[in-house]
XYZ file of N, CA, C and O in Angstrom:
776
model
N 0.873 -1.145 -0.029
C 0.028 0.014 0.055
C 0.858 1.295 0.023
O 1.892 1.308 0.701
N 0.414 2.307 -0.736
C 1.160 3.533 -0.838
C 0.410 4.455 0.088
O -0.851 4.626 0.008
N 1.098 5.091 1.048
C 0.451 6.022 2.010
C 1.137 7.451 1.691
O 2.289 7.542 1.771
N 0.238 8.345 1.429
C 0.627 9.712 1.042
C -0.068 10.799 1.836
O -1.116 10.560 2.445
N 0.531 11.990 1.814
C -0.255 13.125 2.372
C -1.389 13.485 1.502
O -1.224 13.896 0.318
N -2.587 13.299 1.952
C -3.837 13.520 1.167
C -3.988 14.892 0.610
O -4.303 15.163 -0.543
N -3.731 15.934 1.465
C -3.894 17.317 1.126
C -2.895 17.716 0.067
O -3.208 18.398 -0.947
N -1.696 17.225 0.180
C -0.660 17.543 -0.793
C -1.055 16.905 -2.136
O -0.815 17.537 -3.193
N -1.545 15.749 -2.181
C -2.025 15.044 -3.417
C -3.107 15.930 -4.121
O -3.045 16.215 -5.233
N -4.089 16.337 -3.301
C -5.131 17.131 -3.778
C -4.669 18.495 -4.372
O -5.255 18.977 -5.376
N -3.709 19.110 -3.712
C -3.082 20.377 -4.165
C -2.442 20.201 -5.521
O -2.605 20.948 -6.488
N -1.729 19.077 -5.688
C -0.896 18.791 -6.936
C -1.988 18.479 -8.074
O -1.818 18.924 -9.187
N -3.037 17.834 -7.710
C -4.006 17.423 -8.704
C -4.763 18.609 -9.360
O -5.390 18.392 -10.439
N -4.609 19.779 -8.774
C -5.192 20.973 -9.415
C -4.645 21.268 -10.775
O -5.174 22.092 -11.547
N -3.441 20.731 -11.096
C -2.857 20.924 -12.409
C -3.101 19.731 -13.405
O -2.635 19.859 -14.534
N -3.824 18.747 -12.969
C -4.061 17.557 -13.872
C -4.975 17.957 -14.936
O -5.847 18.849 -14.829
N -4.833 17.331 -16.116
C -5.656 17.564 -17.284
C -7.003 16.839 -17.120
O -7.203 15.944 -16.464
N -8.069 17.444 -17.918
C -9.278 16.723 -17.944
C -9.567 16.375 -19.457
O -10.644 16.046 -19.744
N -8.566 16.539 -20.294
C -8.696 16.296 -21.737
C -8.574 14.784 -21.951
O -7.455 14.282 -21.797
N -9.604 14.113 -22.358
C -9.532 12.671 -22.586
C -8.545 12.291 -23.705
O -8.023 11.158 -23.709
N -8.260 13.234 -24.630
C -7.248 12.977 -25.617
C -5.793 12.867 -25.091
O -4.928 12.353 -25.649
N -5.663 13.486 -23.914
C -4.355 13.406 -23.169
C -4.581 12.643 -21.888
O -4.172 13.112 -20.846
N -5.109 11.471 -21.986
C -5.432 10.589 -20.856
C -4.325 10.366 -19.864
O -4.531 10.358 -18.663
N -3.111 10.374 -20.356
C -2.044 10.097 -19.524
C -1.629 11.296 -18.589
O -0.765 11.190 -17.714
N -2.275 12.371 -18.871
C -2.101 13.634 -17.881
C -3.345 13.720 -17.002
O -3.363 14.700 -16.238
N -4.329 12.833 -17.061
C -5.504 12.990 -16.318
C -5.416 12.236 -14.950
O -6.193 11.392 -14.566
N -4.435 12.614 -14.129
C -4.175 12.153 -12.879
C -2.812 12.652 -12.344
O -2.216 13.522 -12.892
N -2.481 12.176 -11.100
C -1.241 12.595 -10.490
C -0.245 11.459 -10.579
O -0.609 10.292 -10.293
N 0.863 11.788 -11.040
C 2.014 10.823 -11.154
C 2.734 10.699 -9.860
O 3.186 11.651 -9.336
N 2.787 9.483 -9.337
C 3.498 9.260 -8.165
C 4.784 8.436 -8.487
O 4.726 7.450 -9.143
N 5.939 9.041 -8.136
C 7.233 8.459 -8.439
C 8.112 8.453 -7.258
O 8.027 9.288 -6.327
N 8.990 7.479 -7.229
C 10.010 7.423 -6.194
C 10.923 8.638 -6.395
O 11.260 8.990 -7.520
N 11.310 9.296 -5.307
C 12.187 10.406 -5.351
C 13.531 9.828 -5.848
O 14.041 8.918 -5.235
N 14.209 10.424 -6.814
C 15.447 9.934 -7.356
C 16.529 9.986 -6.226
O 17.471 9.238 -6.317
N 16.426 10.810 -5.232
C 17.400 10.831 -4.116
C 17.166 9.779 -3.113
O 17.894 9.825 -2.143
N 16.132 9.050 -3.312
C 15.829 7.940 -2.320
C 14.944 8.275 -1.122
O 14.679 7.384 -0.374
N 14.622 9.517 -0.978
C 13.797 9.870 0.196
C 12.405 10.220 -0.188
O 12.157 11.300 -0.965
N 11.390 9.580 0.255
C 10.010 9.853 -0.052
C 9.650 9.696 -1.570
O 10.326 9.018 -2.278
N 8.556 10.407 -1.888
C 8.052 10.260 -3.308
C 7.754 11.686 -3.818
O 7.618 12.639 -3.056
N 7.714 11.741 -5.167
C 7.236 13.039 -5.745
C 5.809 12.825 -6.312
O 5.509 11.734 -6.775
N 5.111 13.851 -6.323
C 3.710 13.860 -6.853
C 3.648 14.982 -7.847
O 4.124 16.123 -7.585
N 3.296 14.617 -9.131
C 3.339 15.580 -10.204
C 2.165 15.540 -11.049
O 1.621 14.434 -11.316
N 1.604 16.657 -11.466
C 0.483 16.745 -12.395
C 0.688 17.892 -13.287
O 1.272 18.953 -12.998
N 0.277 17.758 -14.600
C 0.319 18.777 -15.482
C -0.892 18.697 -16.541
O -1.309 17.606 -16.804
N -1.244 19.808 -17.021
C -2.255 19.824 -18.125
C -1.591 20.270 -19.451
O -2.273 20.479 -20.441
N -0.295 20.455 -19.493
C 0.418 20.924 -20.650
C 0.602 22.435 -20.599
O 1.496 22.818 -21.371
N -0.084 23.149 -19.775
C 0.191 24.573 -19.673
C 0.870 24.952 -18.313
O 1.615 25.869 -18.265
N 0.570 24.139 -17.401
C 1.205 24.420 -16.043
C 1.432 23.026 -15.397
O 0.921 22.074 -15.802
N 2.378 23.016 -14.460
C 2.745 21.813 -13.817
C 2.912 22.050 -12.317
O 3.463 23.119 -11.914
N 2.463 21.151 -11.458
C 2.619 21.243 -10.019
C 3.395 19.983 -9.654
O 3.007 18.868 -10.043
N 4.376 20.133 -8.746
C 5.069 18.984 -8.284
C 5.407 19.191 -6.797
O 5.661 20.341 -6.374
N 5.326 18.137 -6.024
C 5.493 18.213 -4.590
C 6.297 17.041 -4.122
O 6.269 15.935 -4.796
N 6.938 17.133 -3.043
C 7.709 16.086 -2.428
C 7.023 15.691 -1.118
O 6.785 16.538 -0.260
N 6.745 14.415 -0.949
C 6.239 13.841 0.315
C 7.227 13.010 0.937
O 7.484 11.887 0.536
N 8.036 13.605 1.845
C 9.213 12.941 2.411
C 8.788 11.755 3.306
O 9.621 10.865 3.662
N 7.554 11.704 3.760
C 7.139 10.651 4.675
C 6.590 9.433 3.957
O 6.393 8.373 4.575
N 6.331 9.475 2.658
C 5.903 8.346 1.895
C 7.105 7.369 1.678
O 8.237 7.758 1.452
N 6.758 6.046 1.659
C 7.787 5.108 1.488
C 8.026 4.896 0.018
O 7.134 4.362 -0.694
N 9.172 5.183 -0.532
C 9.390 5.020 -1.973
C 9.352 3.551 -2.408
O 8.954 3.285 -3.527
N 9.619 2.600 -1.544
C 9.574 1.185 -1.883
C 8.130 0.747 -2.167
O 7.899 -0.300 -2.828
N 7.139 1.428 -1.672
C 5.775 1.052 -1.914
C 5.270 1.446 -3.347
O 4.218 1.015 -3.777
N 6.036 2.305 -3.998
C 5.618 2.830 -5.357
C 6.283 1.954 -6.340
O 7.430 1.613 -6.173
N 5.539 1.578 -7.434
C 6.191 0.759 -8.466
C 7.375 1.477 -9.032
O 7.439 2.649 -9.031
N 8.354 0.719 -9.553
C 9.602 1.313 -9.974
C 9.421 2.332 -11.076
O 10.026 3.386 -11.067
N 8.478 2.077 -11.963
C 8.178 3.036 -13.121
C 7.193 4.124 -12.634
O 6.834 4.957 -13.495
N 6.803 4.140 -11.404
C 5.807 5.146 -10.924
C 4.439 4.717 -11.409
O 4.220 3.614 -12.009
N 3.343 5.517 -11.038
C 2.032 5.229 -11.515
C 1.333 6.507 -11.462
O 1.607 7.567 -10.798
N 0.180 6.524 -12.321
C -0.603 7.764 -12.434
C -2.016 7.364 -11.796
O -2.619 6.326 -12.146
N -2.459 8.171 -10.819
C -3.732 7.901 -10.191
C -4.648 9.049 -10.355
O -4.333 10.168 -10.251
N -5.905 8.720 -10.633
C -7.004 9.723 -10.721
C -7.983 9.390 -9.613
O -8.655 8.279 -9.786
N -8.181 10.179 -8.663
C -9.085 9.974 -7.604
C -10.510 10.295 -7.964
O -11.445 9.869 -7.233
N -10.751 11.054 -8.940
C -12.079 11.438 -9.216
C -12.451 12.683 -8.415
O -11.762 13.036 -7.411
N -13.561 13.389 -8.703
C -13.934 14.584 -8.058
C -14.264 14.358 -6.499
O -13.807 15.085 -5.722
N -14.973 13.288 -6.272
C -15.295 13.039 -4.843
C -14.065 12.709 -3.981
O -13.931 13.082 -2.933
N -13.126 11.909 -4.681
C -11.839 11.597 -3.976
C -10.988 12.805 -3.637
O -10.449 12.986 -2.577
N -10.936 13.669 -4.686
C -10.121 14.887 -4.439
C -10.785 15.833 -3.407
O -10.093 16.442 -2.608
N -12.079 15.880 -3.457
C -12.785 16.706 -2.412
C -12.430 16.102 -0.985
O -12.220 16.940 0.009
N -12.511 14.782 -0.834
C -12.186 14.220 0.458
C -10.700 14.404 0.787
O -10.345 14.582 1.993
N -9.781 14.342 -0.226
C -8.339 14.516 0.029
C -8.079 15.903 0.488
O -7.137 16.048 1.332
N -8.720 16.910 0.057
C -8.555 18.329 0.491
C -8.675 18.445 1.951
O -8.021 19.288 2.600
N -9.641 17.690 2.506
C -9.906 17.792 3.979
C -9.115 16.683 4.813
O -9.214 16.688 5.994
N -8.509 15.770 4.073
C -7.958 14.615 4.795
C -6.497 14.746 5.168
O -5.815 15.768 4.795
N -6.059 13.834 5.786
C -4.579 13.719 6.295
C -3.779 12.726 5.529
O -2.846 12.899 4.912
N -4.326 11.406 5.493
C -3.650 10.274 4.925
C -4.326 9.680 3.778
O -5.574 9.338 3.910
N -3.744 9.521 2.600
C -4.323 8.854 1.490
C -3.571 7.589 1.332
O -2.333 7.532 1.308
N -4.346 6.439 1.280
C -3.795 5.119 1.039
C -4.262 4.624 -0.253
O -5.510 4.598 -0.551
N -3.385 4.114 -1.142
C -3.681 3.615 -2.427
C -3.046 2.259 -2.578
O -1.934 2.012 -2.282
N -3.924 1.349 -3.159
C -3.475 0.001 -3.466
C -2.839 0.119 -4.841
O -3.598 0.345 -5.825
N -1.604 -0.127 -4.973
C -0.908 -0.030 -6.330
C -1.302 -1.015 -7.340
O -1.222 -0.846 -8.535
N -1.923 -2.095 -6.855
C -2.407 -3.140 -7.758
C -3.748 -2.839 -8.406
O -3.950 -3.153 -9.589
N -4.661 -2.229 -7.606
C -6.018 -1.960 -8.083
C -6.324 -0.479 -8.259
O -7.359 -0.188 -8.955
N -5.645 0.381 -7.619
C -6.005 1.852 -7.599
C -7.022 2.169 -6.550
O -7.339 3.346 -6.385
N -7.482 1.190 -5.810
C -8.500 1.483 -4.751
C -7.801 2.500 -3.778
O -6.642 2.295 -3.425
N -8.605 3.363 -3.249
C -8.048 4.429 -2.327
C -8.959 4.645 -1.155
O -10.172 4.375 -1.210
N -8.371 5.113 -0.063
C -9.089 5.506 1.145
C -8.353 6.639 1.738
O -7.176 6.892 1.576
N -9.128 7.535 2.359
C -8.558 8.694 3.040
C -8.948 8.683 4.503
O -10.126 8.560 4.868
N -7.910 8.699 5.300
C -8.067 8.705 6.790
C -8.808 7.513 7.243
O -9.493 7.522 8.305
N -8.786 6.424 6.512
C -9.514 5.193 6.788
C -11.015 5.458 7.016
O -11.693 4.672 7.642
N -11.517 6.468 6.358
C -12.959 6.815 6.475
C -13.578 6.757 5.116
O -14.500 6.085 4.825
N -13.068 7.666 4.199
C -13.590 7.687 2.808
C -12.916 6.630 2.057
O -11.733 6.496 2.070
N -13.653 5.838 1.402
C -13.114 4.746 0.570
C -13.772 4.721 -0.818
O -14.895 5.080 -0.959
N -12.965 4.460 -1.845
C -13.504 4.360 -3.164
C -12.864 3.350 -4.056
O -11.612 3.244 -4.010
N -13.569 2.662 -4.831
C -13.024 1.873 -5.922
C -13.095 2.649 -7.219
O -12.790 2.163 -8.293
N -13.635 3.882 -7.144
C -13.835 4.711 -8.373
C -12.477 5.274 -8.750
O -12.397 5.813 -9.880
N -11.566 5.433 -7.841
C -10.270 5.996 -8.313
C -9.642 4.963 -9.362
O -9.922 3.751 -9.273
N -8.864 5.488 -10.243
C -8.379 4.632 -11.321
C -6.811 4.820 -11.475
O -6.293 5.903 -11.266
N -6.181 3.720 -11.884
C -4.841 3.822 -12.352
C -4.843 4.187 -13.802
O -5.543 3.515 -14.679
N -4.236 5.264 -14.105
C -4.249 5.707 -15.587
C -3.203 4.916 -16.346
O -2.005 4.965 -15.929
N -3.541 4.192 -17.334
C -2.634 3.423 -18.171
C -2.016 4.344 -19.149
O -2.634 4.780 -20.076
N -0.718 4.585 -19.006
C -0.037 5.388 -19.872
C 1.312 5.821 -19.280
O 1.588 5.636 -18.138
N 2.078 6.456 -20.152
C 3.430 6.958 -19.678
C 3.360 8.479 -19.365
O 2.965 9.208 -20.267
N 3.708 8.852 -18.186
C 3.727 10.348 -17.854
C 5.012 10.867 -18.449
O 6.062 10.207 -18.430
N 4.988 12.084 -19.078
C 6.132 12.645 -19.625
C 7.213 12.926 -18.608
O 6.962 13.083 -17.405
N 8.451 13.082 -19.109
C 9.533 13.330 -18.278
C 9.516 14.799 -17.885
O 10.069 15.670 -18.546
N 8.764 15.137 -16.842
C 8.523 16.547 -16.422
C 9.806 17.278 -16.004
O 9.878 18.464 -15.987
N 10.827 16.517 -15.576
C 12.029 17.236 -15.118
C 12.821 17.957 -16.231
O 13.541 18.860 -15.948
N 12.627 17.579 -17.457
C 13.333 18.178 -18.543
C 12.896 19.615 -18.868
O 13.535 20.399 -19.434
N 11.629 20.013 -18.350
C 11.182 21.365 -18.629
C 11.483 22.333 -17.442
O 11.209 23.462 -17.516
N 12.107 21.804 -16.408
C 12.456 22.678 -15.268
C 13.302 23.854 -15.779
O 14.368 23.475 -16.414
N 13.023 25.005 -15.433
C 13.838 26.168 -15.952
C 15.282 26.094 -15.379
O 15.494 25.820 -14.185
N 16.276 26.389 -16.188
C 17.656 26.453 -15.781
C 18.134 27.884 -15.918
O 17.629 28.633 -16.797
N 19.057 28.354 -15.166
C 19.536 29.678 -15.259
C 18.522 30.729 -15.070
O 18.473 31.719 -15.741
N 17.650 30.566 -13.988
C 16.637 31.521 -13.771
C 17.083 32.775 -13.195
O 18.176 32.907 -12.561
N 16.458 33.897 -13.545
C 16.775 35.178 -13.011
C 15.704 35.696 -12.152
O 14.600 35.124 -11.995
N 15.943 36.908 -11.544
C 14.997 37.454 -10.624
C 13.680 37.772 -11.160
O 12.570 37.443 -10.730
N 13.588 38.479 -12.305
C 12.356 38.909 -12.851
C 12.391 38.987 -14.374
O 13.482 39.191 -14.901
N 11.333 38.701 -15.015
C 11.268 38.869 -16.567
C 9.953 39.670 -16.815
O 9.183 40.023 -15.915
N 9.750 39.889 -18.030
C 8.522 40.601 -18.542
C 7.486 39.577 -19.023
O 6.602 40.007 -19.808
N 7.566 38.346 -18.534
C 6.673 37.400 -19.042
C 5.273 37.682 -18.525
O 5.021 38.213 -17.524
N 4.288 37.225 -19.352
C 2.832 37.354 -19.036
C 2.298 35.878 -18.914
O 2.688 35.006 -19.568
N 1.296 35.816 -17.879
C 0.697 34.525 -17.639
C -0.749 34.566 -17.558
O -1.345 35.636 -17.193
N -1.444 33.466 -17.892
C -2.893 33.366 -17.934
C -3.311 33.529 -16.475
O -2.923 32.725 -15.583
N -4.231 34.512 -16.119
C -4.661 34.694 -14.804
C -5.419 33.582 -14.197
O -5.272 33.332 -12.946
N -6.113 32.801 -14.984
C -6.872 31.700 -14.480
C -5.904 30.618 -14.007
O -6.075 29.982 -12.984
N -4.845 30.440 -14.768
C -3.812 29.356 -14.322
C -3.102 29.894 -13.126
O -2.884 29.132 -12.194
N -2.685 31.139 -13.080
C -2.004 31.650 -11.837
C -2.874 31.599 -10.672
O -2.398 31.259 -9.553
N -4.237 31.876 -10.807
C -5.103 31.749 -9.636
C -5.120 30.358 -9.142
O -4.991 30.070 -7.925
N -5.282 29.390 -10.048
C -5.264 27.899 -9.683
C -4.022 27.479 -8.974
O -3.967 26.850 -7.958
N -2.880 28.008 -9.555
C -1.566 27.604 -9.027
C -1.318 28.263 -7.635
O -0.840 27.659 -6.735
N -1.833 29.551 -7.468
C -1.697 30.123 -6.162
C -2.488 29.486 -5.143
O -2.053 29.238 -3.956
N -3.667 28.961 -5.453
C -4.454 28.157 -4.532
C -3.792 26.865 -4.109
O -3.786 26.542 -2.992
N -3.218 26.236 -5.108
C -2.533 24.979 -4.831
C -1.290 25.244 -4.092
O -1.013 24.417 -3.109
N -0.439 26.190 -4.461
C 0.831 26.310 -3.813
C 0.749 26.828 -2.394
O 1.443 26.471 -1.561
N -0.179 27.813 -2.163
C -0.241 28.394 -0.810
C -1.305 27.815 0.102
O -1.463 28.202 1.150
N -1.976 26.732 -0.348
C -2.904 25.928 0.430
C -4.064 26.759 0.850
O -3.933 27.705 1.579
N -5.288 26.450 0.408
C -6.478 27.232 0.673
C -6.878 27.181 2.175
O -7.675 27.967 2.658
N -6.197 26.407 2.988
C -6.571 26.281 4.402
C -5.686 27.194 5.217
O -5.823 27.280 6.532
N -4.724 27.905 4.650
C -3.804 28.764 5.358
C -4.039 30.159 4.927
O -4.757 30.490 4.058
N -3.347 31.071 5.670
C -3.413 32.523 5.360
C -2.855 32.829 4.030
O -2.052 32.001 3.432
N -3.086 33.913 3.417
C -2.655 34.311 2.125
C -1.158 34.529 2.171
O -0.559 35.048 3.190
N -0.532 34.331 1.020
C 0.844 34.552 0.874
C 1.094 35.141 -0.618
O 0.226 35.146 -1.338
N 2.388 35.425 -0.791
C 2.739 35.924 -2.140
C 3.342 34.879 -2.977
O 3.857 33.790 -2.449
N 3.353 35.028 -4.293
C 3.914 34.054 -5.169
C 5.233 34.698 -5.748
O 5.277 35.823 -5.994
N 6.268 33.877 -5.854
C 7.487 34.386 -6.511
C 7.722 33.572 -7.781
O 7.354 32.466 -7.871
N 8.169 34.272 -8.825
C 8.396 33.685 -10.091
C 9.801 33.899 -10.604
O 10.302 34.992 -10.507
N 10.353 32.875 -11.231
C 11.736 32.980 -11.745
C 11.730 32.332 -13.111
O 11.231 31.245 -13.291
N 12.295 32.952 -14.064
C 12.442 32.400 -15.436
C 13.656 32.908 -16.102
O 14.239 33.966 -15.711
N 14.206 32.229 -17.084
C 15.386 32.545 -17.762
C 15.125 33.748 -18.780
O 16.040 34.557 -18.879
N 13.925 33.778 -19.327
C 13.585 34.918 -20.207
C 12.129 34.950 -20.306
O 11.411 34.079 -19.828
N 11.620 35.862 -21.124
C 10.096 36.072 -21.190
C 9.354 34.867 -21.845
O 8.222 34.703 -21.549
N 10.051 34.114 -22.598
C 9.309 32.945 -23.316
C 9.580 31.538 -22.633
O 8.934 30.629 -23.122
N 10.458 31.533 -21.600
C 10.774 30.212 -20.964
C 9.762 29.838 -19.865
O 9.159 30.790 -19.320
N 9.726 28.584 -19.577
C 8.936 28.184 -18.373
C 9.442 28.890 -17.180
O 10.679 29.171 -17.064
N 8.612 29.227 -16.295
C 8.975 29.873 -14.977
C 8.654 28.966 -13.785
O 7.638 28.353 -13.776
N 9.487 29.048 -12.856
C 9.235 28.257 -11.613
C 8.486 29.282 -10.705
O 8.824 30.475 -10.587
N 7.382 28.806 -10.144
C 6.582 29.562 -9.286
C 6.481 28.910 -7.880
O 6.243 27.657 -7.800
N 6.649 29.691 -6.804
C 6.588 29.091 -5.461
C 5.910 30.152 -4.591
O 5.824 31.277 -4.834
N 5.403 29.615 -3.528
C 4.749 30.423 -2.408
C 5.746 30.899 -1.500
O 6.736 30.212 -1.223
N 5.638 32.062 -0.908
C 6.616 32.487 0.092
C 6.401 31.953 1.462
O 7.063 32.364 2.384
N 5.522 31.024 1.551
C 5.277 30.303 2.854
C 6.359 29.391 3.098
O 7.137 28.963 2.208
N 6.518 28.815 4.392
C 7.658 27.952 4.730
C 7.354 26.516 4.054
O 8.266 25.697 4.099
N 6.230 26.311 3.432
C 5.878 25.053 2.824
C 6.718 24.910 1.479
O 6.161 25.205 0.391
N 7.920 24.476 1.575
C 8.720 24.379 0.325
C 8.631 23.014 -0.352
O 9.361 22.679 -1.225
N 7.694 22.137 0.005
C 7.640 20.796 -0.443
C 6.831 20.884 -1.863
O 6.654 19.889 -2.444
N 6.330 22.065 -2.296
C 5.538 22.060 -3.500
C 5.959 23.265 -4.338
O 6.141 24.396 -3.731
N 6.037 23.152 -5.642
C 6.293 24.262 -6.553
C 5.622 23.944 -7.854
O 5.128 22.917 -8.106
N 5.529 24.977 -8.707
C 4.891 24.886 -9.973
C 5.818 25.375 -11.045
O 6.821 26.088 -10.874
N 5.522 24.887 -12.287
C 6.209 25.426 -13.489
C 5.070 25.874 -14.417
O 4.072 25.135 -14.607
N 5.172 27.079 -14.967
C 4.066 27.622 -15.801
C 4.666 28.181 -17.058
O 5.792 28.848 -17.042
N 4.052 27.896 -18.189
C 4.449 28.541 -19.465
C 3.872 29.887 -19.550
O 2.616 30.073 -19.328
N 4.674 30.855 -20.068
C 4.183 32.225 -20.309
C 3.180 32.096 -21.508
O 3.260 31.214 -22.319
N 2.367 33.140 -21.672
C 1.536 33.263 -22.801
C 2.025 34.431 -23.660
O 2.766 35.306 -23.201
N 1.695 34.403 -24.876
C 2.134 35.460 -25.856
C 1.154 36.623 -25.719
O -0.045 36.431 -26.001
N 1.627 37.767 -25.448
C 0.858 38.946 -25.395
C 1.587 40.068 -25.990
O 2.778 40.114 -25.975
N 0.860 41.122 -26.430
C 1.544 42.389 -26.850
C 1.828 43.206 -25.619
O 0.844 43.526 -24.879
N 3.042 43.585 -25.354
C 3.305 44.344 -24.112
C 2.583 45.611 -24.138
O 2.613 46.399 -25.104
N 1.905 45.878 -22.938
C 1.113 47.099 -22.789
C 1.384 47.769 -21.593
O 0.792 48.770 -21.212
N 2.440 47.291 -20.855
C 2.698 47.917 -19.490
C 3.436 49.199 -19.696
O 4.560 49.188 -20.318
N 2.930 50.213 -19.294
C 3.540 51.555 -19.312
C 2.949 52.399 -18.217
O 1.900 52.075 -17.650
N 3.516 53.525 -17.917
C 3.000 54.410 -16.896
C 1.717 55.015 -17.471
O 1.703 55.437 -18.656
N 0.578 54.952 -16.752
C -0.703 55.436 -17.294
C -0.616 56.862 -17.575
O 0.125 57.633 -16.911
N -1.276 57.322 -18.649
C -1.216 58.666 -19.138
C -1.846 59.619 -18.113
O -1.644 60.804 -18.120
N -2.717 59.161 -17.244
C -3.496 59.942 -16.339
C -2.572 60.287 -15.046
O -2.985 60.998 -14.232
N -1.393 59.661 -14.985
C -0.511 59.987 -13.711
C 0.322 61.181 -14.017
O 0.815 61.476 -15.008
């Protein structure tokens, strides 16, 4: 059995895809941490990515190639309020806090992309990149946890067109996001009325 932080799983799942054509992105990828401590939880819809480290999860409980789990809407709702998520790696059956149980969660059959290759390298303090406000709102909610007080987001990217690392200024460093900028015509200038 795989035992994970339920709330962390739900936060990462906010970036999973709902596009049936990209079925392999319709869940959270659980992988052994390459450094041997805990597991990583990763989800992406192709526009943004959330990844988190659960240091308390047993990496040996996760299949060597990792697995993609979709808890479904009810499962994610329960996970947001829960503490411990237990998943049977053979069937995908899940339970939260030994109270909520479901056989409706599924193992997504497919290969999750190598998400580490898009991590920005050589990031700088600030760029002129623009981001979709709906995506930033969703990432802010996931990164800063809706159960805690508000925090600020920091963004780092190599240039205006490169993926940016986004993190919350809270002490919760176990989760971060990567977001692709959007193409816009620059309009930022001092307002003429000032």
